[in-house]
CSV table of C-alpha atoms in Angstrom, one decimal:
chain,number,residue,atom,x,y,z
A,865,MET,CA,-10.0,23.3,-8.0
A,866,GLU,CA,-7.1,20.7,-7.9
A,867,GLY,CA,-6.1,21.4,-11.6
A,868,GLY,CA,-3.1,23.1,-12.6
A,869,ARG,CA,-0.6,21.1,-10.9
A,870,CYS,CA,-0.2,18.5,-13.8
A,871,ALA,CA,1.9,20.1,-16.5
A,872,GLN,CA,1.3,18.9,-20.1
A,873,VAL,CA,3.6,16.6,-21.6
A,874,SER,CA,5.3,18.8,-24.1
A,875,SER,CA,6.6,20.9,-21.5
A,876,VAL,CA,7.4,18.7,-18.3
A,877,PRO,CA,10.3,17.7,-17.0
A,878,GLY,CA,11.5,14.3,-18.4
A,879,SER,CA,10.7,15.1,-21.9
A,880,PRO,CA,13.5,14.3,-24.4
A,881,SER,CA,14.9,17.9,-24.6
A,882,THR,CA,15.9,17.5,-20.8
A,883,GLY,CA,17.6,14.1,-21.1
A,884,ARG,CA,15.9,12.9,-17.8
A,885,LYS,CA,13.3,9.9,-18.1
A,886,HIS,CA,9.9,10.9,-18.3
A,887,ARG,CA,7.7,9.1,-15.6
A,888,ALA,CA,3.9,9.0,-16.3
A,889,ALA,CA,1.2,8.0,-14.0
A,890,LEU,CA,-1.5,6.1,-15.8
A,891,ILE,CA,-4.7,5.3,-14.2
A,892,LEU,CA,-7.1,2.9,-16.2
A,893,ALA,CA,-10.6,3.9,-16.0
A,894,ARG,CA,-13.2,2.1,-18.3
A,895,GLY,CA,-16.9,3.3,-18.3
A,896,GLY,CA,-18.0,-0.3,-18.1
A,897,SER,CA,-18.3,-1.9,-14.7
A,898,LYS,CA,-19.9,-5.5,-13.8
A,899,GLY,CA,-20.6,-4.6,-10.2
A,900,ILE,CA,-21.3,-0.8,-9.7
A,901,PRO,CA,-22.0,1.3,-12.7
A,902,LEU,CA,-19.5,4.1,-13.2
A,903,LYS,CA,-17.7,3.1,-10.0
A,904,ASN,CA,-14.5,4.9,-10.9
A,905,ILE,CA,-16.2,8.2,-10.5
A,906,LYS,CA,-18.8,7.0,-7.6
A,907,ASN,CA,-18.4,9.4,-4.8
A,908,LEU,CA,-16.4,7.7,-1.6
A,909,ALA,CA,-16.4,9.7,1.3
A,910,GLY,CA,-17.3,12.9,-0.7
A,911,VAL,CA,-14.8,12.4,-3.6
A,912,PRO,CA,-15.2,10.5,-6.6
A,913,LEU,CA,-13.1,7.2,-6.2
A,914,ILE,CA,-10.7,8.2,-9.1
A,915,GLY,CA,-10.2,11.5,-7.3
A,916,TRP,CA,-8.1,9.8,-4.6
A,917,VAL,CA,-5.7,8.3,-6.6
A,918,LEU,CA,-5.4,11.3,-8.6
A,919,ARG,CA,-4.8,13.5,-5.7
A,920,ALA,CA,-1.8,11.4,-4.6
A,921,ALA,CA,-0.3,11.2,-8.1
A,922,LEU,CA,-0.6,14.7,-8.8
A,923,ASP,CA,1.3,15.5,-5.6
A,924,SER,CA,3.9,12.9,-6.4
A,925,ASP,CA,7.1,13.1,-8.2
A,926,VAL,CA,5.8,11.7,-11.6
A,927,ASP,CA,6.0,14.3,-14.4
A,928,SER,CA,2.6,13.8,-15.6
A,929,VAL,CA,-0.7,12.2,-14.8
A,930,TRP,CA,-2.9,10.6,-17.4
A,931,VAL,CA,-6.6,8.8,-17.2
A,932,SER,CA,-7.1,6.4,-20.0
A,933,THR,CA,-10.6,6.0,-20.6
A,934,ASP,CA,-13.5,5.5,-23.0
A,935,HIS,CA,-16.2,7.3,-21.2
A,936,ASP,CA,-17.2,11.0,-21.4
A,937,GLU,CA,-18.3,11.5,-17.7
A,938,ILE,CA,-15.1,10.1,-16.5
A,939,GLU,CA,-13.0,12.2,-18.8
A,940,ARG,CA,-14.8,15.3,-17.4
A,941,VAL,CA,-14.0,14.3,-14.0
A,942,ALA,CA,-10.4,13.4,-14.8
A,943,LYS,CA,-9.9,16.8,-16.4
A,944,LEU,CA,-11.5,18.5,-13.4
A,945,TRP,CA,-9.0,16.9,-11.0
A,946,GLY,CA,-6.1,18.1,-13.1
A,947,ALA,CA,-5.1,15.0,-15.1
A,948,ASN,CA,-4.4,14.3,-18.8
A,949,VAL,CA,-6.6,12.1,-20.6
A,950,HIS,CA,-5.9,9.4,-23.3
A,951,ARG,CA,-9.0,8.4,-25.1
A,952,ARG,CA,-8.7,4.9,-25.4
A,953,SER,CA,-9.9,3.2,-28.7
A,954,PRO,CA,-12.8,0.7,-28.9
A,955,GLU,CA,-10.4,-2.2,-29.5
A,956,VAL,CA,-9.1,-1.8,-25.9
A,957,SER,CA,-12.4,-1.1,-24.3
A,958,LYS,CA,-14.0,-4.2,-24.5
A,959,ASP,CA,-14.8,-6.4,-21.4
A,960,SER,CA,-12.3,-8.9,-22.4
A,961,SER,CA,-9.6,-6.0,-22.9
A,962,SER,CA,-6.7,-6.4,-20.6
A,963,SER,CA,-4.7,-3.9,-18.9
A,964,LEU,CA,-1.6,-4.7,-20.6
A,965,GLU,CA,-3.2,-4.0,-24.1
A,966,THR,CA,-4.5,-0.7,-22.7
A,967,ILE,CA,-1.2,0.5,-21.5
A,968,GLN,CA,0.7,-0.6,-24.9
A,969,GLU,CA,-1.6,1.3,-26.7
A,970,PHE,CA,-1.0,4.4,-24.4
A,971,ILE,CA,2.9,4.1,-24.8
A,972,ARG,CA,2.6,3.7,-28.5
A,973,LEU,CA,1.0,7.1,-28.8
A,974,ARG,CA,3.4,8.5,-26.1
A,975,PRO,CA,6.9,8.0,-27.2
A,976,GLU,CA,8.3,10.5,-24.7
A,977,VAL,CA,7.2,8.3,-21.8
A,978,ASP,CA,10.2,6.3,-20.4
A,979,VAL,CA,8.5,5.0,-16.9
A,980,ILE,CA,4.7,4.1,-16.8
A,981,CYS,CA,3.4,4.0,-13.1
A,982,HIS,CA,0.2,2.0,-13.6
A,983,ILE,CA,-2.1,2.8,-10.6
A,984,GLN,CA,-5.3,1.3,-9.9
A,985,ALA,CA,-8.3,3.7,-9.3
A,986,THR,CA,-9.7,1.4,-6.8
A,987,SER,CA,-7.0,1.7,-4.2
A,988,PRO,CA,-8.2,5.1,-2.6
A,989,CYS,CA,-5.7,5.0,0.5
A,990,LEU,CA,-2.6,5.4,-1.9
A,991,HIS,CA,-0.4,8.3,-0.8
A,992,PRO,CA,2.4,10.3,-2.6
A,993,HIS,CA,5.3,8.9,-0.7
A,994,HIS,CA,4.1,5.3,-1.6
A,995,ILE,CA,4.4,6.3,-5.4
A,996,ASN,CA,7.8,8.5,-4.7
A,997,GLU,CA,9.3,5.4,-2.9
A,998,ALA,CA,8.4,2.8,-5.4
A,999,LEU,CA,9.3,4.9,-8.3
A,1000,GLN,CA,12.7,5.5,-6.7
A,1001,LYS,CA,13.5,2.0,-7.2
A,1002,ILE,CA,13.2,2.2,-10.9
A,1003,THR,CA,14.8,5.6,-11.1
A,1004,HIS,CA,17.6,5.4,-8.6
A,1005,GLN,CA,17.9,1.5,-8.0
A,1006,GLY,CA,18.0,0.3,-11.3
A,1007,PHE,CA,15.0,-2.0,-11.3
A,1008,SER,CA,12.6,-2.5,-14.3
A,1009,TYR,CA,9.3,-3.7,-12.4
A,1010,VAL,CA,7.8,-2.9,-9.1
A,1011,LEU,CA,4.6,-4.0,-7.7
A,1012,SER,CA,2.9,-3.2,-4.5
A,1013,VAL,CA,2.2,-5.9,-1.8
A,1014,VAL,CA,0.9,-6.0,1.7
A,1015,ARG,CA,1.7,-8.6,4.3
A,1016,ARG,CA,-0.8,-10.8,5.6
A,1017,HIS,CA,-1.0,-13.1,8.3
A,1018,GLN,CA,-3.6,-15.8,6.8
A,1019,PHE,CA,-2.8,-19.4,7.0
A,1020,ARG,CA,-3.5,-21.4,3.7
A,1021,TRP,CA,-4.8,-24.8,3.1
A,1022,GLU,CA,-5.3,-26.9,0.2
A,1023,GLU,CA,-8.6,-26.9,-1.6
A,1024,LEU,CA,-10.2,-30.5,-2.0
A,1025,GLN,CA,-12.8,-31.6,-4.6
A,1026,GLU,CA,-15.9,-32.8,-3.2
A,1027,ASN,CA,-15.3,-36.5,-4.1
A,1028,GLU,CA,-11.8,-36.6,-2.5
A,1029,ASP,CA,-11.8,-38.4,0.7
A,1030,ARG,CA,-8.4,-37.5,2.3
A,1031,ASN,CA,-7.3,-34.6,4.7
A,1032,PRO,CA,-6.3,-31.2,3.1
A,1033,THR,CA,-2.9,-30.1,3.4
A,1034,ALA,CA,-1.9,-26.8,5.3
A,1035,PHE,CA,0.5,-25.0,2.9
A,1036,ASN,CA,2.1,-22.5,5.4
A,1037,ILE,CA,1.3,-23.8,8.9
A,1038,ASN,CA,2.4,-26.6,11.1
A,1039,VAL,CA,-0.9,-27.6,12.9
A,1040,ALA,CA,0.7,-28.8,15.7
A,1041,GLN,CA,2.7,-25.8,16.3
A,1042,ARG,CA,0.6,-22.8,15.3
A,1043,PRO,CA,2.4,-19.7,15.8
A,1044,ARG,CA,1.3,-16.7,17.6
A,1045,ARG,CA,0.4,-13.9,15.3
A,1046,GLN,CA,3.0,-11.5,16.8
A,1047,ASP,CA,5.7,-14.4,16.4
A,1048,TRP,CA,4.8,-15.0,12.7
A,1049,PRO,CA,6.1,-12.5,10.0
A,1050,GLY,CA,3.2,-13.3,7.6
A,1051,GLU,CA,3.4,-13.6,3.8
A,1052,LEU,CA,3.5,-10.9,1.1
A,1053,TYR,CA,0.6,-10.7,-1.3
A,1054,GLU,CA,-0.2,-8.4,-4.2
A,1055,ASN,CA,-2.4,-5.7,-3.2
A,1056,GLY,CA,-3.2,-4.3,-6.5
A,1057,SER,CA,-2.4,-0.6,-5.7
A,1058,PHE,CA,0.1,-0.2,-8.5
A,1059,TYR,CA,2.4,-1.8,-11.0
A,1060,PHE,CA,5.4,0.4,-12.2
A,1061,SER,CA,7.8,-0.6,-14.9
A,1062,THR,CA,10.0,0.7,-17.7
A,1063,ARG,CA,8.8,1.2,-21.3
A,1064,LYS,CA,10.9,-1.6,-22.5
A,1065,ALA,CA,8.9,-4.1,-20.1
A,1066,TRP,CA,5.7,-3.0,-21.2
A,1067,GLU,CA,6.5,-3.2,-24.8
A,1068,SER,CA,7.7,-6.8,-24.2
A,1069,GLY,CA,4.4,-7.8,-22.8
A,1070,LEU,CA,5.9,-8.1,-19.5
A,1071,THR,CA,7.9,-11.1,-20.9
A,1072,GLU,CA,11.2,-9.4,-20.4
A,1073,LEU,CA,11.0,-7.9,-17.1
A,1074,GLY,CA,14.6,-7.4,-15.9
A,1075,ARG,CA,15.1,-6.9,-12.2
A,1076,ILE,CA,11.9,-7.2,-10.2
A,1077,ALA,CA,11.3,-5.5,-6.8
A,1078,TYR,CA,8.2,-5.1,-4.5
A,1079,TYR,CA,7.2,-2.4,-2.3
A,1080,GLU,CA,5.4,-3.3,0.8
A,1081,MET,CA,2.4,-1.0,1.8
A,1082,PRO,CA,1.4,-1.2,5.5
A,1083,PRO,CA,-2.1,-2.8,5.7
A,1084,GLU,CA,-4.0,0.4,6.8
A,1085,PHE,CA,-3.3,1.7,3.4
A,1086,SER,CA,-4.0,-1.2,1.6
A,1087,VAL,CA,-7.8,-0.7,0.5
A,1088,ASP,CA,-9.0,-2.5,-2.5
A,1089,ILE,CA,-12.7,-1.4,-3.6
A,1090,ASP,CA,-12.9,-4.4,-6.2
A,1091,VAL,CA,-12.9,-6.7,-3.0
A,1092,ASP,CA,-14.3,-4.5,-0.3
A,1093,ILE,CA,-17.9,-5.7,0.0
A,1094,ASP,CA,-19.2,-2.8,2.0
A,1095,TRP,CA,-18.7,0.7,0.5
A,1096,PRO,CA,-19.5,2.5,3.9
A,1097,VAL,CA,-16.7,0.3,5.4
A,1098,ALA,CA,-14.4,1.5,2.7
A,1099,GLU,CA,-15.6,5.0,3.2
A,1100,GLN,CA,-14.5,4.9,6.9
A,1101,ARG,CA,-11.0,3.3,5.9
A,1102,VAL,CA,-10.4,6.3,3.5
A,1103,LEU,CA,-11.7,8.8,6.0
A,1104,ARG,CA,-9.0,7.5,8.5
A,1105,PHE,CA,-6.3,6.4,6.1
A,1106,GLY,CA,-6.5,8.2,2.9
A,1107,TYR,CA,-4.6,11.1,1.4
A,1108,PHE,CA,-6.4,14.5,1.6
A,1109,GLY,CA,-4.0,16.6,-0.4
A,1110,ARG,CA,-1.6,19.1,0.7
A,1111,GLU,CA,-4.2,21.0,2.5
A,1112,GLU,CA,-4.7,18.4,5.1
A,1113,ASN,CA,-1.5,19.9,6.8
A,1114,ALA,CA,-3.1,23.4,6.7
A,1115,ALA,CA,-5.1,24.4,9.8
A,1116,ILE,CA,-8.4,25.8,9.0
A,1117,GLN,CA,-9.2,29.1,10.9
A,1118,LEU,CA,-12.1,30.3,8.9
A,1119,PHE,CA,-15.1,28.8,7.4
A,1120,LEU,CA,-16.9,30.8,4.9
A,1121,CYS,CA,-20.3,29.5,4.0
A,1122,LYS,CA,-22.9,30.6,1.5
A,1123,VAL,CA,-26.6,31.1,2.7
A,1124,SER,CA,-28.9,30.3,-0.1
A,1125,GLY,CA,-28.4,26.8,-1.3
A,1126,CYS,CA,-26.1,25.8,1.5
A,1127,LEU,CA,-27.6,26.9,5.1
A,1128,THR,CA,-31.0,26.9,3.4
A,1129,ASN,CA,-32.5,24.9,0.7
A,1130,GLY,CA,-33.0,27.9,-1.6
A,1131,GLN,CA,-36.8,28.0,-1.1
A,1132,ILE,CA,-38.4,31.4,-0.1
A,1133,TYR,CA,-41.6,31.5,1.6
A,1134,MET,CA,-43.8,34.8,1.6
A,1135,SER,CA,-46.2,35.5,4.4
A,1136,VAL,CA,-49.3,37.5,3.9
A,1137,SER,CA,-47.6,40.6,4.9
A,1138,GLY,CA,-45.2,40.1,2.3
A,1139,GLU,CA,-42.3,39.2,4.6
A,1140,ASP,CA,-39.6,36.7,3.0
A,1141,LEU,CA,-39.7,33.5,5.1
A,1142,VAL,CA,-36.6,30.6,5.1
A,1143,THR,CA,-36.0,27.8,7.1
A,1144,ILE,CA,-32.6,26.6,8.5
A,1145,ASN,CA,-31.8,23.2,9.9
A,1146,ALA,CA,-31.0,22.7,13.5
A,1147,ARG,CA,-28.1,20.3,12.5
A,1148,ASP,CA,-26.4,22.9,10.6
A,1149,VAL,CA,-26.5,25.5,13.5
A,1150,ALA,CA,-25.0,22.7,15.7
A,1151,GLY,CA,-22.3,22.2,12.9
A,1152,ILE,CA,-21.4,25.8,13.0
A,1153,GLN,CA,-21.2,25.7,16.9
A,1154,MET,CA,-18.8,22.6,16.7
A,1155,LEU,CA,-16.5,24.7,14.5
A,1156,GLN,CA,-16.6,27.4,16.7
A,1157,LYS,CA,-16.0,25.5,19.8
A,1158,GLU,CA,-12.5,24.5,17.7
A,1159,ASN,CA,-11.7,28.2,17.6
A,1160,ILE,CA,-12.7,28.2,13.7
A,1161,GLU,CA,-14.6,31.4,12.9
A,1162,VAL,CA,-17.6,31.1,10.8
A,1163,ILE,CA,-19.0,33.9,8.5
A,1164,LEU,CA,-21.9,33.6,6.3
A,1165,ILE,CA,-21.5,35.5,3.2
A,1166,SER,CA,-23.8,37.1,0.8
A,1167,SER,CA,-23.7,39.3,-2.4
A,1168,ALA,CA,-25.7,42.1,-3.8
A,1169,ASN,CA,-27.6,39.8,-6.1
A,1170,GLU,CA,-28.6,37.4,-3.2
A,1171,SER,CA,-32.4,37.0,-3.4
A,1172,LEU,CA,-32.8,37.2,0.3
A,1173,SER,CA,-33.6,40.7,1.8
A,1174,ARG,CA,-30.7,41.9,4.1
A,1175,GLY,CA,-33.1,41.7,7.1
A,1176,VAL,CA,-33.8,37.9,6.6
A,1177,LEU,CA,-30.0,37.3,6.2
A,1178,GLU,CA,-29.1,39.0,9.4
A,1179,LYS,CA,-31.9,37.1,11.1
A,1180,VAL,CA,-30.2,33.9,10.1
A,1181,SER,CA,-27.0,34.9,10.9
A,1182,GLN,CA,-28.2,35.8,14.4
A,1183,ARG,CA,-30.1,32.4,14.5
A,1184,ALA,CA,-26.9,30.5,13.6
A,1185,GLY,CA,-24.8,32.6,16.0
A,1186,CYS,CA,-22.1,33.5,13.4
A,1187,GLY,CA,-21.0,36.6,11.4
A,1188,LEU,CA,-22.3,38.0,8.2
A,1189,SER,CA,-20.5,39.5,5.6
A,1190,PHE,CA,-22.0,41.3,2.2
A,1191,THR,CA,-19.5,41.6,-0.8
A,1192,GLU,CA,-20.4,43.5,-4.2
A,1193,GLN,CA,-19.7,40.7,-6.3
A,1194,ARG,CA,-18.7,37.6,-4.1
A,1195,ASN,CA,-15.6,37.0,-5.7
A,1196,ALA,CA,-12.0,36.1,-4.3
A,1197,LEU,CA,-11.1,39.6,-4.5
A,1198,ASP,CA,-13.8,40.8,-2.2
A,1199,LEU,CA,-13.1,37.9,0.3
A,1200,GLN,CA,-9.4,38.9,0.1
A,1201,LYS,CA,-9.9,42.0,2.3
A,1202,LEU,CA,-11.8,39.9,5.0
A,1203,MET,CA,-8.8,37.5,5.1
A,1204,ASP,CA,-6.3,40.3,5.1
A,1205,LYS,CA,-8.1,41.9,8.1
A,1206,ARG,CA,-7.5,38.5,10.0
A,1207,LYS,CA,-4.1,37.8,8.7
A,1208,LEU,CA,-5.3,34.6,6.9
A,1209,CYS,CA,-4.0,32.8,3.7
A,1210,TRP,CA,-6.4,30.8,1.3
A,1211,ALA,CA,-5.0,27.7,2.7
A,1212,GLN,CA,-6.5,28.4,6.0
A,1213,VAL,CA,-9.8,29.0,4.4
A,1214,ALA,CA,-12.7,26.6,4.2
A,1215,PHE,CA,-15.5,27.5,1.9
A,1216,MET,CA,-19.0,26.2,1.0
A,1217,GLY,CA,-20.7,27.2,-2.1
A,1218,SER,CA,-23.5,25.9,-4.6
A,1219,GLU,CA,-23.6,28.1,-7.7
A,1220,SER,CA,-21.5,28.9,-10.6
A,1221,GLU,CA,-20.5,32.0,-9.4
A,1222,ASP,CA,-19.0,30.5,-6.5
A,1223,VAL,CA,-16.5,28.5,-8.6
A,1224,GLU,CA,-13.8,31.2,-8.3
A,1225,ILE,CA,-13.8,31.4,-4.6
A,1226,MET,CA,-13.9,27.5,-4.2
A,1227,SER,CA,-10.6,27.0,-6.5
A,1228,GLN,CA,-9.0,29.4,-4.1
A,1229,ALA,CA,-9.9,27.9,-0.7
A,1230,GLY,CA,-7.8,25.4,1.1
A,1231,LEU,CA,-11.0,23.2,1.6
A,1232,ASN,CA,-14.1,23.4,-0.2
A,1233,GLY,CA,-17.5,21.5,-0.3
A,1234,VAL,CA,-20.9,21.7,-1.9
A,1235,PRO,CA,-24.1,20.2,-1.1
A,1236,SER,CA,-25.4,17.0,-3.1
A,1237,ASP,CA,-27.9,19.1,-5.0
A,1238,ALA,CA,-25.4,21.8,-6.0
A,1239,PRO,CA,-25.4,22.8,-9.6
A,1240,VAL,CA,-21.8,23.7,-9.2
A,1241,ALA,CA,-20.5,20.2,-8.7
A,1242,GLU,CA,-20.7,20.1,-12.6
A,1243,LEU,CA,-18.3,23.0,-12.9
A,1244,ILE,CA,-15.7,22.2,-10.3
A,1245,ALA,CA,-14.0,19.2,-8.6
A,1246,ALA,CA,-15.2,19.8,-5.1
A,1247,LYS,CA,-12.8,18.6,-2.5
A,1248,TYR,CA,-16.0,17.3,-0.6
A,1249,THR,CA,-19.4,16.7,-2.0
A,1250,CYS,CA,-22.0,16.2,0.8
A,1251,GLN,CA,-24.3,13.4,0.8
A,1252,ARG,CA,-27.1,15.8,2.2
A,1253,ALA,CA,-28.6,18.4,0.4
A,1254,GLY,CA,-28.5,22.2,1.1
A,1255,GLY,CA,-30.6,23.2,4.1
A,1256,GLN,CA,-30.8,19.5,5.2
A,1257,GLY,CA,-27.5,19.2,7.0
A,1258,ALA,CA,-25.0,19.8,4.5
A,1259,VAL,CA,-23.1,22.3,6.6
A,1260,ARG,CA,-23.1,20.0,9.4
A,1261,GLU,CA,-21.7,17.3,7.2
A,1262,PHE,CA,-18.9,19.5,5.9
A,1263,ALA,CA,-18.3,20.8,9.6
A,1264,GLU,CA,-17.5,17.3,10.6
A,1265,TYR,CA,-15.4,16.9,7.7
A,1266,ILE,CA,-13.3,20.0,8.7
A,1267,LEU,CA,-12.9,18.8,11.9
A,1268,SER,CA,-11.9,15.3,10.8
A,1269,MET,CA,-9.1,17.2,8.9
A,1270,LYS,CA,-7.8,19.1,11.9
A,1271,ARG,CA,-7.6,15.8,13.9
A,1272,LYS,CA,-6.0,14.1,11.0
A,1273,SER,CA,-3.2,16.7,10.7
A,1274,SER,CA,-2.6,16.7,14.5
A,1275,ARG,CA,-2.1,13.0,14.5
A,1276,GLU,CA,1.5,11.7,14.8
A,1277,GLU,CA,2.7,9.9,11.6
A,1278,ASN,CA,2.6,6.4,13.0
A,1279,HIS,CA,-0.1,6.8,15.9
A,1280,GLU,CA,-2.5,4.4,13.9
A,1281,ARG,CA,0.0,1.9,12.4
A,1282,ILE,CA,-1.6,-1.5,12.1
A,1283,ASP,CA,1.1,-4.3,12.1
A,1284,ARG,CA,1.8,-7.6,13.9
A,1285,HIS,CA,3.0,-5.7,17.0
A,1286,ASN,CA,-0.1,-3.3,17.3
A,1287,PHE,CA,-3.0,-5.5,16.5
């Protein structure tokens, strides 16, 4: 689980006792949504939408991370991902409530906060360095208000009323001398990713902003779910440009997968002779082979309380073409011996589980995943929640995710930059 990295307000750097300004990241996540119900916690590429920005905020230089919400389920998800929760009042939870009103309520209750980093939950391609670089404009360069922008190459025209009989005016283009995209620097637009400001500016209702600065984000990181009409398109963008946490730099060398509920659907069939029978999906077997081709060892794990017989488990591992390990309790301590033998640390291990007894291992592994029907999803913020159920391609899906992380970590930093010179 990704919790534990966000310290409580009373003990973090930046509290009044230290003399340093306290920087708080604040994500507003009201339960009501006109378009997509509970959009803020809807899974985007296997992760709750709010999880993408929480992961970036938790790995940034802010002192505390808060989610302001009026909804029990959003509160549960926020806490699982390591955030503090501000339970907003009904007065600022209406459809007509503004972000400013909600932020002002938050700072009234948090006198220790000096800088508020208002981050939009609908910007899943935000990275920690975006937060840090924008924050430095306030903490080191003396600005009072910083907003995120993106450069766009769009020609704007005047809008006419239906009864107007005249030509529209071009605002930023000479029609007779239309520039090439590569020769035109474009214009800056708010992208809605974040708004950082000092406490004083928020308290004034943003009427006394002082020095204002903008932070330009490259267009590949500027994804706004509020305006992206196609959720699958947004998923492809975030898989390519999103921030996957500190673990994305760790090379996964071992994949541990539970059999029941992950590789199988948890059902056991019995033959007339009393033998146990299970089914495994050919796509899952192919996923295991994909990992092995990339030199990632795959081991199926089982414990003493496994419902399947040892003979059946051995047949499953043989059919899948991977190793099988029996543990007494299936806990982190038992698996540590297996890792020590291979001289691996937890950051190099991916784990797929499905039950509450798997939570301890999942919280240790560098990458973890659960099938879509796993009860454990209610207990831990899985780093990847499959769209497929156990025994129905979930292992293949998670294997593809592991390999995508491997490809992502091997890319050069600016390999996929999108700008007017590379379009």
